[in-house]
Coordinates of C-alpha atoms in Angstrom, one line a residue:
M1200 CA 26.3 -106.0 69.2
R1201 CA 27.2 -106.9 65.6
Y1202 CA 29.2 -104.5 63.5
L1203 CA 27.5 -103.8 60.2
P1204 CA 29.8 -101.8 57.8
L1205 CA 28.7 -99.0 55.6
T1206 CA 29.5 -98.6 52.0
A1207 CA 31.6 -95.6 50.7
E1208 CA 28.4 -94.2 49.2
D1209 CA 26.6 -94.5 52.5
R1210 CA 29.4 -92.5 54.2
S1211 CA 29.5 -89.8 51.5
A1212 CA 25.7 -89.3 51.8
M1213 CA 25.9 -89.0 55.6
L1214 CA 28.8 -86.5 55.4
A1215 CA 27.0 -84.4 52.8
K1216 CA 23.9 -84.4 55.0
I1217 CA 25.6 -82.9 58.0
G1218 CA 27.7 -80.5 55.8
V1219 CA 31.3 -81.7 56.2
N1220 CA 33.8 -82.7 53.6
G1221 CA 35.3 -85.7 55.2
I1222 CA 35.5 -87.8 58.4
D1223 CA 38.6 -85.9 59.6
D1224 CA 36.5 -82.7 59.8
L1225 CA 34.5 -84.4 62.6
F1226 CA 37.7 -84.5 64.8
A1227 CA 38.8 -80.9 64.1
A1228 CA 38.4 -80.1 67.8
V1229 CA 41.1 -82.7 68.8
P1230 CA 44.6 -81.0 69.1
A1231 CA 46.8 -82.1 66.2
D1232 CA 49.5 -83.4 68.6
K1233 CA 47.0 -85.8 70.2
L1234 CA 46.2 -87.5 66.9
L1235 CA 48.0 -90.7 65.8
K1236 CA 50.6 -90.1 63.1
A1237 CA 49.8 -93.5 61.5
P1238 CA 47.1 -96.1 61.9
P1239 CA 47.7 -98.8 64.6
V1240 CA 49.6 -101.9 63.6
L1241 CA 46.6 -104.0 62.8
P1242 CA 45.6 -106.1 59.8
N1243 CA 43.5 -104.1 57.3
A1244 CA 40.9 -106.8 57.0
K1245 CA 40.1 -110.3 58.4
S1246 CA 37.2 -112.6 57.8
E1247 CA 34.5 -112.8 60.5
M1248 CA 35.6 -116.3 61.5
A1249 CA 39.2 -115.2 61.8
V1250 CA 38.2 -112.2 64.0
E1251 CA 36.1 -114.4 66.2
K1252 CA 39.0 -116.8 66.7
I1253 CA 41.4 -114.0 67.6
M1254 CA 39.0 -112.3 70.0
T1255 CA 38.2 -115.6 71.6
A1256 CA 41.9 -116.2 72.2
F1257 CA 42.1 -112.8 73.8
A1258 CA 39.1 -113.5 76.0
S1259 CA 40.5 -116.9 77.1
R1260 CA 43.4 -115.1 78.8
N1261 CA 41.0 -113.6 81.4
V1262 CA 40.6 -115.4 84.7
T1263 CA 36.9 -115.5 85.4
A1264 CA 35.5 -115.2 88.9
S1265 CA 33.9 -118.6 88.6
S1266 CA 37.0 -120.5 87.6
V1267 CA 39.2 -120.0 90.7
P1268 CA 38.8 -119.4 94.5
F1269 CA 37.5 -115.8 94.5
F1270 CA 37.5 -113.4 97.5
V1271 CA 37.3 -110.1 95.8
G1272 CA 34.8 -107.5 97.2
A1273 CA 35.3 -103.9 98.2
G1274 CA 32.2 -102.7 96.5
A1275 CA 31.5 -105.4 93.9
Y1276 CA 30.6 -108.9 95.0
K1277 CA 30.2 -112.3 93.5
H1278 CA 26.9 -113.9 94.4
H1279 CA 24.9 -116.6 92.8
V1280 CA 22.3 -115.3 90.4
P1281 CA 19.6 -117.9 89.7
A1282 CA 19.1 -118.8 86.0
T1283 CA 15.5 -117.7 86.4
V1284 CA 16.6 -114.0 86.6
D1285 CA 18.4 -114.1 83.3
H1286 CA 15.5 -115.9 81.7
L1287 CA 12.9 -113.5 82.8
I1288 CA 14.8 -110.3 82.0
Q1289 CA 15.1 -111.5 78.4
R1290 CA 11.4 -111.8 77.9
S1291 CA 10.4 -109.3 75.2
E1292 CA 8.0 -107.3 77.3
F1293 CA 10.9 -106.5 79.7
L1294 CA 14.0 -106.5 77.4
T1295 CA 12.5 -103.9 75.0
S1296 CA 11.2 -101.6 77.6
Y1297 CA 13.0 -98.4 78.5
T1298 CA 12.4 -95.0 80.1
P1299 CA 8.6 -94.4 80.1
Y1300 CA 8.4 -91.0 78.4
Q1301 CA 4.7 -91.8 77.9
P1302 CA 4.6 -93.5 81.3
E1303 CA 1.0 -94.7 81.6
I1304 CA 1.4 -96.7 78.4
A1305 CA 4.3 -98.7 79.9
Q1306 CA 2.3 -100.3 82.7
G1307 CA 4.6 -103.3 83.0
T1308 CA 7.7 -101.1 83.4
L1309 CA 5.9 -98.9 85.9
Q1310 CA 4.8 -101.9 87.9
Y1311 CA 8.2 -103.5 88.3
L1312 CA 9.6 -100.0 89.2
Y1313 CA 6.9 -99.7 91.8
E1314 CA 7.7 -103.1 93.2
F1315 CA 11.4 -102.2 93.2
Q1316 CA 10.7 -99.1 95.2
T1317 CA 8.8 -101.1 97.7
Q1318 CA 11.6 -103.6 98.1
V1319 CA 14.2 -100.9 98.6
A1320 CA 12.1 -99.0 101.1
L1321 CA 11.6 -102.2 103.1
L1322 CA 15.3 -103.2 102.9
T1323 CA 16.6 -99.8 104.1
G1324 CA 13.9 -99.1 106.7
M1325 CA 12.9 -95.9 105.0
E1326 CA 9.5 -94.5 104.0
V1327 CA 10.1 -93.9 100.3
A1328 CA 12.5 -95.0 97.6
N1329 CA 13.0 -93.7 94.1
A1330 CA 13.2 -95.7 90.8
S1331 CA 16.9 -96.1 91.1
M1332 CA 20.2 -94.2 90.2
Y1333 CA 23.2 -95.0 88.1
D1334 CA 25.2 -96.7 90.8
G1335 CA 26.1 -96.4 94.5
S1336 CA 28.9 -93.8 94.0
T1337 CA 27.0 -91.3 91.9
G1338 CA 23.9 -91.9 94.1
T1339 CA 26.0 -90.9 97.2
A1340 CA 27.0 -87.7 95.5
E1341 CA 23.3 -87.0 94.7
A1342 CA 22.5 -87.7 98.3
V1343 CA 25.0 -85.0 99.4
L1344 CA 23.5 -82.5 97.0
M1345 CA 20.0 -83.3 98.3
A1346 CA 21.2 -82.8 101.9
H1347 CA 22.6 -79.4 100.9
R1348 CA 19.3 -78.4 99.4
I1349 CA 17.3 -79.5 102.4
T1350 CA 19.6 -77.9 105.1
R1351 CA 20.7 -74.9 102.9
R1352 CA 24.2 -75.6 104.1
S1353 CA 27.2 -76.7 102.0
K1354 CA 29.5 -78.7 104.2
A1355 CA 29.6 -82.5 104.1
V1356 CA 31.6 -84.7 106.5
L1357 CA 32.7 -88.0 104.9
S1358 CA 33.6 -90.9 107.0
G1359 CA 37.1 -92.5 106.7
G1360 CA 35.3 -95.8 106.2
L1361 CA 33.5 -94.6 103.1
H1362 CA 34.7 -96.4 99.9
P1363 CA 37.4 -94.2 98.4
H1364 CA 35.8 -94.2 95.0
Y1365 CA 32.6 -92.9 96.5
T1366 CA 34.6 -90.2 98.3
D1367 CA 36.2 -89.3 95.0
V1368 CA 32.9 -88.9 93.2
V1369 CA 31.5 -86.7 96.0
H1370 CA 34.6 -84.6 95.9
T1371 CA 34.3 -84.1 92.1
I1372 CA 30.6 -83.1 92.3
S1373 CA 31.3 -80.9 95.4
K1374 CA 34.2 -79.1 93.7
M1375 CA 32.1 -78.4 90.6
A1376 CA 29.2 -77.1 92.7
G1377 CA 31.3 -75.0 94.9
H1378 CA 30.5 -77.0 98.0
H1379 CA 32.9 -78.1 100.8
E1380 CA 33.5 -81.5 102.2
V1381 CA 35.7 -82.8 105.0
A1382 CA 37.1 -86.3 104.2
M1383 CA 38.2 -88.1 107.3
P1384 CA 41.4 -90.2 107.2
A1385 CA 41.1 -93.9 106.5
D1386 CA 39.3 -95.5 109.5
V1387 CA 40.7 -99.0 109.4
D1388 CA 39.2 -100.2 112.7
G1389 CA 36.1 -98.1 112.9
S1390 CA 37.2 -95.9 115.8
E1391 CA 36.9 -92.4 114.2
N1392 CA 35.0 -89.7 116.0
L1393 CA 32.6 -88.3 113.4
I1394 CA 30.5 -86.5 116.0
A1395 CA 33.3 -84.2 116.8
E1396 CA 33.3 -82.9 113.2
I1397 CA 29.7 -81.8 113.3
D1398 CA 29.1 -78.1 113.6
G1399 CA 26.6 -75.4 112.7
E1400 CA 27.8 -75.4 109.1
T1401 CA 27.4 -79.1 108.6
S1402 CA 24.8 -80.2 106.0
C1403 CA 25.3 -84.0 106.4
V1404 CA 27.5 -86.8 107.6
V1405 CA 28.1 -89.6 105.2
V1406 CA 28.8 -93.0 106.8
Q1407 CA 29.1 -96.4 105.2
N1408 CA 27.8 -99.6 107.0
P1409 CA 29.4 -102.1 106.7
D1410 CA 32.3 -99.8 105.8
V1411 CA 34.9 -100.4 103.2
F1412 CA 37.1 -102.2 105.7
G1413 CA 34.2 -104.4 106.9
N1414 CA 33.5 -102.7 110.2
L1415 CA 29.9 -102.7 111.4
R1416 CA 28.7 -99.5 113.0
D1417 CA 25.9 -98.4 115.2
L1418 CA 24.7 -95.2 113.4
T1419 CA 22.2 -94.2 116.1
P1420 CA 24.6 -91.9 118.1
I1421 CA 25.8 -90.2 114.9
A1422 CA 22.2 -89.7 113.7
Q1423 CA 21.2 -88.1 117.1
A1424 CA 24.2 -85.8 116.9
C1425 CA 23.4 -84.8 113.3
H1426 CA 19.8 -84.0 114.2
K1427 CA 20.8 -82.0 117.2
A1428 CA 23.0 -79.8 115.0
G1429 CA 20.3 -79.5 112.2
A1430 CA 22.3 -81.8 109.9
L1431 CA 21.3 -85.0 108.1
L1432 CA 22.8 -88.5 108.3
I1433 CA 23.4 -90.2 104.9
A1434 CA 23.9 -94.0 105.4
V1435 CA 25.8 -95.7 102.5
F1436 CA 26.1 -99.4 101.8
T1437 CA 28.0 -101.3 99.0
E1438 CA 26.8 -104.8 99.9
A1439 CA 23.0 -105.0 99.6
V1440 CA 22.9 -108.6 100.9
S1441 CA 24.0 -107.2 104.3
L1442 CA 20.6 -105.6 104.7
G1443 CA 19.1 -109.0 105.2
L1444 CA 21.0 -109.3 108.6
V1445 CA 22.3 -106.0 109.7
K1446 CA 19.9 -103.5 111.4
S1447 CA 18.5 -101.2 108.7
P1448 CA 19.8 -97.6 108.4
G1449 CA 16.3 -96.3 108.8
E1450 CA 16.0 -98.0 112.2
M1451 CA 19.2 -96.3 113.3
G1452 CA 17.9 -92.8 112.4
A1453 CA 19.4 -92.2 108.9
D1454 CA 17.7 -89.5 106.8
I1455 CA 18.9 -90.6 103.4
V1456 CA 20.1 -94.1 102.5
V1457 CA 22.0 -94.8 99.4
G1458 CA 24.0 -97.7 98.1
E1459 CA 24.9 -100.2 95.4
G1460 CA 22.4 -102.9 94.4
Q1461 CA 24.8 -105.0 92.3
S1462 CA 24.8 -107.8 94.8
I1463 CA 21.3 -108.9 94.1
G1464 CA 20.4 -110.0 90.6
N1465 CA 23.5 -108.5 88.8
A1466 CA 26.7 -110.3 88.0
L1467 CA 30.1 -108.6 88.3
N1468 CA 30.2 -107.6 84.6
Y1469 CA 33.7 -106.1 84.7
G1470 CA 32.4 -103.2 86.8
G1471 CA 29.0 -102.4 85.4
P1472 CA 26.4 -101.5 84.5
Y1473 CA 25.2 -101.5 88.1
V1474 CA 22.2 -99.9 89.9
G1475 CA 22.1 -97.3 92.7
L1476 CA 19.5 -97.6 95.5
F1477 CA 18.2 -94.4 97.0
A1478 CA 15.7 -94.0 99.9
T1479 CA 14.7 -91.2 102.2
R1480 CA 12.0 -89.9 104.6
Q1481 CA 8.6 -88.9 103.2
K1482 CA 9.1 -85.3 104.3
Y1483 CA 12.1 -85.0 102.0
V1484 CA 10.6 -86.6 98.9
R1485 CA 10.3 -83.3 96.9
Q1486 CA 14.1 -83.0 97.1
M1487 CA 14.8 -86.5 96.1
P1488 CA 16.6 -87.0 92.7
G1489 CA 15.4 -89.3 90.0
R1490 CA 11.8 -90.3 89.8
L1491 CA 9.0 -92.0 91.7
C1492 CA 6.4 -94.4 90.4
G1493 CA 3.0 -94.7 92.2
Q1494 CA -0.1 -96.9 92.3
T1495 CA -3.6 -95.6 91.6
V1496 CA -6.9 -96.7 90.0
D1497 CA -8.3 -95.7 86.6
A1498 CA -11.8 -94.3 85.9
E1499 CA -13.2 -97.9 86.1
G1500 CA -11.5 -98.6 89.4
R1501 CA -8.9 -100.9 88.0
R1502 CA -5.4 -100.9 89.5
G1503 CA -2.8 -99.0 87.6
F1504 CA 0.6 -97.4 87.8
V1505 CA 1.8 -93.8 87.1
L1506 CA 4.9 -91.7 87.1
T1507 CA 4.1 -89.8 90.3
L1508 CA 7.1 -87.6 90.6
S1509 CA 9.8 -86.8 88.1
T1510 CA 12.5 -84.3 89.1
R1511 CA 14.9 -84.9 86.2
E1512 CA 15.8 -82.1 83.8
Q1513 CA 14.5 -84.3 80.9
H1514 CA 11.0 -83.9 82.3
I1515 CA 10.8 -80.5 83.8
R1516 CA 12.6 -77.1 83.5
R1517 CA 16.3 -77.4 84.0
D1518 CA 16.3 -74.8 86.8
K1519 CA 13.7 -76.8 88.7
A1520 CA 15.4 -80.2 88.4
T1521 CA 17.0 -81.8 91.4
S1522 CA 19.4 -83.9 89.3
N1523 CA 20.5 -84.6 85.8
I1524 CA 20.4 -88.4 86.2
C1525 CA 19.5 -89.5 82.7
T1526 CA 18.7 -93.2 83.2
N1527 CA 17.5 -95.4 86.0
S1528 CA 19.6 -98.5 84.9
G1529 CA 16.2 -100.1 84.2
L1530 CA 17.4 -103.6 83.2
C1531 CA 19.6 -103.9 86.3
V1532 CA 16.6 -102.7 88.4
L1533 CA 14.5 -105.5 86.8
A1534 CA 17.2 -108.1 87.6
F1535 CA 17.4 -106.8 91.2
T1536 CA 13.5 -106.9 91.5
I1537 CA 13.2 -110.4 90.1
H1538 CA 16.0 -111.9 92.3
M1539 CA 14.6 -110.2 95.4
A1540 CA 11.1 -111.5 94.7
L1541 CA 12.5 -115.0 94.2
L1542 CA 14.4 -114.8 97.6
G1543 CA 11.6 -113.2 99.6
E1544 CA 12.3 -112.0 103.1
K1545 CA 13.1 -115.5 104.5
G1546 CA 15.4 -116.2 101.6
L1547 CA 17.3 -113.0 101.9
R1548 CA 17.9 -113.5 105.6
R1549 CA 19.0 -117.1 105.0
L1550 CA 21.4 -115.8 102.3
A1551 CA 22.8 -113.2 104.6
R1552 CA 23.4 -115.7 107.4
V1553 CA 25.3 -118.0 105.0
N1554 CA 27.4 -115.0 103.9
H1555 CA 28.2 -114.1 107.5
A1556 CA 29.0 -117.7 108.4
N1557 CA 31.3 -118.2 105.5
A1558 CA 33.2 -115.0 106.4
V1559 CA 33.5 -116.0 110.0
K1560 CA 34.9 -119.4 109.0
L1561 CA 37.5 -117.8 106.8
A1562 CA 38.5 -115.2 109.5
D1563 CA 38.9 -118.0 112.1
M1564 CA 41.2 -119.9 109.7
L1565 CA 43.3 -116.8 108.8
A1566 CA 43.6 -115.8 112.5
K1567 CA 45.8 -119.0 113.0
V1568 CA 48.2 -118.0 110.3
D1569 CA 51.5 -116.4 111.5
G1570 CA 52.0 -113.0 110.0
I1571 CA 48.3 -112.2 109.5
E1572 CA 46.3 -109.9 111.7
I1573 CA 42.5 -109.7 111.5
I1574 CA 41.5 -106.1 112.2
Q1575 CA 37.8 -106.2 112.5
K1576 CA 36.0 -107.3 115.7
S1577 CA 32.7 -107.4 114.0
F1578 CA 31.8 -107.7 110.2
F1579 CA 29.3 -109.1 107.8
N1580 CA 30.9 -111.0 104.9
E1581 CA 34.0 -108.8 104.4
F1582 CA 37.0 -107.9 106.6
T1583 CA 40.5 -106.6 106.4
I1584 CA 43.8 -108.3 107.2
R1585 CA 47.2 -106.7 107.8
V1586 CA 50.2 -108.5 106.3
S1587 CA 53.9 -107.9 106.5
G1588 CA 55.0 -106.0 103.4
S1589 CA 52.9 -105.1 100.4
A1590 CA 49.4 -106.5 100.1
A1591 CA 49.4 -105.8 96.4
S1592 CA 52.5 -107.9 95.9
L1593 CA 51.0 -110.7 98.0
L1594 CA 47.9 -110.6 95.9
E1595 CA 49.9 -111.0 92.7
K1596 CA 51.6 -114.1 94.2
L1597 CA 48.2 -115.5 95.1
A1598 CA 47.0 -114.8 91.5
A1599 CA 49.9 -116.7 90.1
R1600 CA 48.7 -119.7 92.1
G1601 CA 45.2 -119.3 90.7
I1602 CA 43.6 -117.6 93.7
L1603 CA 42.0 -114.1 93.6
G1604 CA 42.6 -113.3 97.2
G1605 CA 40.9 -109.9 97.7
V1606 CA 41.6 -106.2 97.1
P1607 CA 44.6 -104.3 98.4
Y1608 CA 43.4 -101.1 100.0
S1609 CA 46.3 -99.3 98.2
R1610 CA 44.5 -100.0 94.9
L1611 CA 41.5 -98.1 96.1
S1612 CA 43.4 -95.3 97.8
P1613 CA 47.0 -95.2 96.5
N1614 CA 48.0 -92.2 98.7
A1615 CA 46.7 -93.5 102.0
E1616 CA 50.1 -95.2 102.9
L1617 CA 48.3 -98.3 103.9
K1618 CA 50.1 -100.8 101.7
D1619 CA 49.8 -103.7 104.1
L1620 CA 46.0 -104.0 104.1
L1621 CA 44.1 -106.6 102.2
I1622 CA 40.3 -106.5 102.0
I1623 CA 38.8 -110.0 101.8
A1624 CA 35.2 -111.0 101.0
S1625 CA 33.6 -114.4 101.5
T1626 CA 30.1 -114.9 100.1
E1627 CA 27.8 -117.9 99.6
V1628 CA 29.8 -119.0 96.5
N1629 CA 32.9 -119.7 98.5
T1630 CA 33.4 -123.4 99.4
D1631 CA 35.5 -125.0 102.1
E1632 CA 38.0 -126.0 99.4
D1633 CA 38.3 -122.3 98.4
R1634 CA 39.0 -121.2 101.9
T1635 CA 41.5 -124.0 102.5
A1636 CA 43.3 -123.1 99.2
L1637 CA 43.6 -119.4 100.3
V1638 CA 44.8 -120.2 103.8
S1639 CA 47.3 -122.8 102.6
A1640 CA 48.8 -120.4 100.1
L1641 CA 49.0 -117.6 102.6
K1642 CA 50.8 -119.9 105.1
E1643 CA 53.5 -120.3 102.5
L1644 CA 53.6 -116.7 101.2
V1645 CA 53.2 -114.5 104.3

């Protein structure tokens, strides 16, 4: 976005309009000891060309995911996004569309949201999906709140395989709402006993599959135990591509499915914006946050789309709202929908198989390196290795050689005392040369 400066006269007119004497008055609420004593040491003025040159030099210091062997995952994944996606989302009828406050006028927006909901419902094996959330972590917190409303209980059991950032978001929301959650210890090998934690006060059990360490889980026994106790199972995913190969959460008995859709249609983007996917059973639709688009016919029998259900406080009374989600990440939704439509079912399954095959190749190669232990017995495109010493230090050494080798678990959960764990992802973008470079470097560094 270009910076267009205002004149002194413009500023004076604006300040007078809002009734303050100067710009400093706008920051009166900031404690005096938190204010800078002097301006930062920066040039007062530079030409546009000079600023562009300086900022380009700054940007060139970044190591982009496409420029080196890249094995980073742990909730955000590098996948190939076809150029068609970027081209289509920039068409004016899509790029200029936003939240349909007068929904029936925005037929194009409603149609792609309807298609998106259909895709998500099919992917997750659920009966109904909403028109998206902010991202996977806040969507998980909303799912827990939804479970509390349905069961009229307030205790959530969080798996030790749940992404620590997702756990943190749930904890923050639960604390503010006066709810209670039981966060299990880090479950590195997928052996925790969640069923033992379910009791008559449990509202829901939250399980990620594949989990943050890469373990694949059969959710069926947990779902059965939840239902026997009157609780709900919330299934979480961070890697949407896995749904092309792994048995869907709906088939395993999940009541609410929520996750991150970044993997499909959306680049890494330094951590966002992303898009949260949210699906549930038809019987719980009235407690689902966000909004739901539907298909109908008009007075002349022509196909049309409507905003069927909207539970956000922007649309209805605050005390009736099921969430305060203020946007549905519409452009990210559109990118997801277009990419998914381009792939189709066969394409998604093929993409998932390639991801799994690439990860298996890498795991087989790493298993032959002395000093490295592959922890997972089954995984999709991500797994965890145990190294001697600090995984974070090892990663820095790999980075110095031009290899982004994964995510140390200690970065996600600094207090877990698991400093020797490195989470590694291998998607369709990784080549044999990339894998060889990583393994060769580890042979020398481990």
